[in-house]
XYZ file of N, CA and C in Angstrom:
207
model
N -47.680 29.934 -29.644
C -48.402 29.181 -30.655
C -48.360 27.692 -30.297
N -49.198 26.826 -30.023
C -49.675 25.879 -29.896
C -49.859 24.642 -31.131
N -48.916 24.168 -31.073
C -48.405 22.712 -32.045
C -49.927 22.184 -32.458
N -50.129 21.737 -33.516
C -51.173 21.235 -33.977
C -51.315 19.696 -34.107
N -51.710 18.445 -33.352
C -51.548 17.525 -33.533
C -52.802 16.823 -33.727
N -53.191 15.936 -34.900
C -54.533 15.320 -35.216
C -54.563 13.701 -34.820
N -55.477 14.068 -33.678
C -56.594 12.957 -33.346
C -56.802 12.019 -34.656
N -56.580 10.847 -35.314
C -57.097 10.217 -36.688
C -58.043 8.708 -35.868
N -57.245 8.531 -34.670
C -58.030 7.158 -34.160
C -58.280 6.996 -32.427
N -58.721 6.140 -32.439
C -58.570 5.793 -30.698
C -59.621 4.665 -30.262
N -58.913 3.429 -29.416
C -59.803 2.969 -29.369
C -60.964 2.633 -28.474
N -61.703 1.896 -27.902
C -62.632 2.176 -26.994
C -62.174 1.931 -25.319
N -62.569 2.985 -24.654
C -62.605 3.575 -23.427
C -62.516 1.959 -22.983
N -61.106 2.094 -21.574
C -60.870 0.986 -20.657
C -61.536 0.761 -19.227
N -61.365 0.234 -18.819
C -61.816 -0.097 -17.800
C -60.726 0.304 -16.656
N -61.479 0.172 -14.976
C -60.300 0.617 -14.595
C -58.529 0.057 -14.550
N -58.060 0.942 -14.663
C -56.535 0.450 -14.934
C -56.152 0.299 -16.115
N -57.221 0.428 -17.114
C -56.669 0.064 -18.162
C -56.826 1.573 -18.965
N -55.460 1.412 -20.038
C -55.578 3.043 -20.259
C -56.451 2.809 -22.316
N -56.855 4.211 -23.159
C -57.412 3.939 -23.873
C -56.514 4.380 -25.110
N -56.374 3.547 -25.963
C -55.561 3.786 -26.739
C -55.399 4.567 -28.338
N -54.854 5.885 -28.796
C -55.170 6.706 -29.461
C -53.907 7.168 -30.365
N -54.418 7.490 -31.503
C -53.713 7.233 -33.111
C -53.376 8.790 -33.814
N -52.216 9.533 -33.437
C -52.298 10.760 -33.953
C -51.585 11.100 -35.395
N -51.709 12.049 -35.840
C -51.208 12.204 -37.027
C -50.344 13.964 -37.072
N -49.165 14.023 -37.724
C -48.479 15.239 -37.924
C -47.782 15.407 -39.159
N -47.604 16.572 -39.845
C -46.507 16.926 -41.011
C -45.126 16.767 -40.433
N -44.292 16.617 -41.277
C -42.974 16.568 -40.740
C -42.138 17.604 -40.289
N -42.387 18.819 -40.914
C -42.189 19.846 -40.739
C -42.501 20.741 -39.542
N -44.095 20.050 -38.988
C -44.414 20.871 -37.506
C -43.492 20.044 -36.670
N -43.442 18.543 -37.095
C -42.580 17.953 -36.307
C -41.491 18.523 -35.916
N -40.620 18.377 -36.597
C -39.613 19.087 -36.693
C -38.970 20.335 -35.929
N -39.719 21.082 -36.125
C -40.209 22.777 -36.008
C -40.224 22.575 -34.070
N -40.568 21.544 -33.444
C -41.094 21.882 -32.012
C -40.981 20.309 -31.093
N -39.490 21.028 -30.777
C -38.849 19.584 -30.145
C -39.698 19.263 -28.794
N -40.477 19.992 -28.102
C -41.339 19.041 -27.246
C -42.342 17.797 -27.730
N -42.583 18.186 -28.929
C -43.945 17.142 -29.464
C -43.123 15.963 -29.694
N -41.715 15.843 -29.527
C -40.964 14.509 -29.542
C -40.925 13.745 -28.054
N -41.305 14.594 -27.305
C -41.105 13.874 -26.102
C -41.914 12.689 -26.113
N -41.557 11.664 -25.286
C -41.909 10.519 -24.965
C -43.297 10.458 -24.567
N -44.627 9.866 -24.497
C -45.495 9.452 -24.012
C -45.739 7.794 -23.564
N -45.812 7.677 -22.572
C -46.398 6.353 -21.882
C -47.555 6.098 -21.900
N -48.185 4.795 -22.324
C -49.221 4.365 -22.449
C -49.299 4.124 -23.943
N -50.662 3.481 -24.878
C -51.014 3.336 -25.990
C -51.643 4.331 -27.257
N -50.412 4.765 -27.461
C -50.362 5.673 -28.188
C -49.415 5.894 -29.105
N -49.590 6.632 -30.536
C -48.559 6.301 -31.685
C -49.155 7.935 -32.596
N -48.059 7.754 -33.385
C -47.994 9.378 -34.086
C -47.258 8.847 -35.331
N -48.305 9.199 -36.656
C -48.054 8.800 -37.958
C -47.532 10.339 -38.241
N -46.406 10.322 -39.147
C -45.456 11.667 -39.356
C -45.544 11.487 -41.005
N -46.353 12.579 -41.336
C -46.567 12.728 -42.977
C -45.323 13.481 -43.355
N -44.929 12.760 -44.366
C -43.356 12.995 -44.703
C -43.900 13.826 -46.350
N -43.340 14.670 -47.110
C -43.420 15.175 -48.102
C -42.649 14.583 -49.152
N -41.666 13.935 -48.976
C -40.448 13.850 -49.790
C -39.466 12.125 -48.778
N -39.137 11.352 -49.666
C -38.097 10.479 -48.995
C -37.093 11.398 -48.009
N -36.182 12.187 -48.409
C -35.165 12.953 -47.667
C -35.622 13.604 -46.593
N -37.153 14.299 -47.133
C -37.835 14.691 -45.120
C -38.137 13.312 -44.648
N -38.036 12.077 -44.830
C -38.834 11.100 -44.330
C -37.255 11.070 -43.289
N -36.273 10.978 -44.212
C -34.701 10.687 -43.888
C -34.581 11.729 -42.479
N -34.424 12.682 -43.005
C -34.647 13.797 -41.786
C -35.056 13.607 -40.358
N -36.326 13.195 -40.819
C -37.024 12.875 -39.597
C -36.667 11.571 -38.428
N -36.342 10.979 -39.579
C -35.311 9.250 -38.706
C -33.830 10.107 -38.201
N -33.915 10.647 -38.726
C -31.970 11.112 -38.020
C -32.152 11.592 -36.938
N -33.059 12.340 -36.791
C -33.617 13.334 -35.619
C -34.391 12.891 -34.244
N -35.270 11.772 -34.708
C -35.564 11.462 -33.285
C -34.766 10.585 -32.148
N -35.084 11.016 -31.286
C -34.295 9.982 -29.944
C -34.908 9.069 -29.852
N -34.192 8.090 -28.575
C -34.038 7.173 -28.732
C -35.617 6.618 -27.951
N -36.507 5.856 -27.783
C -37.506 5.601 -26.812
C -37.248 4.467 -26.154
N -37.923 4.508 -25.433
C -38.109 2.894 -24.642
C -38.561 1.714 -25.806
N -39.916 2.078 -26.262
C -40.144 0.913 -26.741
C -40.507 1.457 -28.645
């Protein structure tokens, strides 16, 4: 089964070398649920995590590692 992650933004196509930058969205719970979708990505890109409750919001901060940036 294949993690469900939503496309919400992105912005316009770079030029060469330059990469294009894109805005995803997830429940906390799939989060959660499927420790690859935590892995790291390089380049311009970000993942808004819909929290249900403060304590899943809590959850979710305890749980992720650490990134570069």
């Amino acid at each position: 089964c294949k993690t469900t992650v939503d496309l919400i933004g992105q912005g316009a196509a770079g030029g060469l070398y330059q990469a294009q930058a894109h805005l995803f969205a997830i429940d906390a719970a799939t989060l959660l649920s499927d420790h690859e979708i935590q892995d790291e990505v390089f380049g311009p890109s970000s993942v808004v995590v819909r929290c249900a409750s403060v304590d899943q919001m809590r959850d979710v901060i305890e749980r992720l590692e650490g990134q570069l940036t």
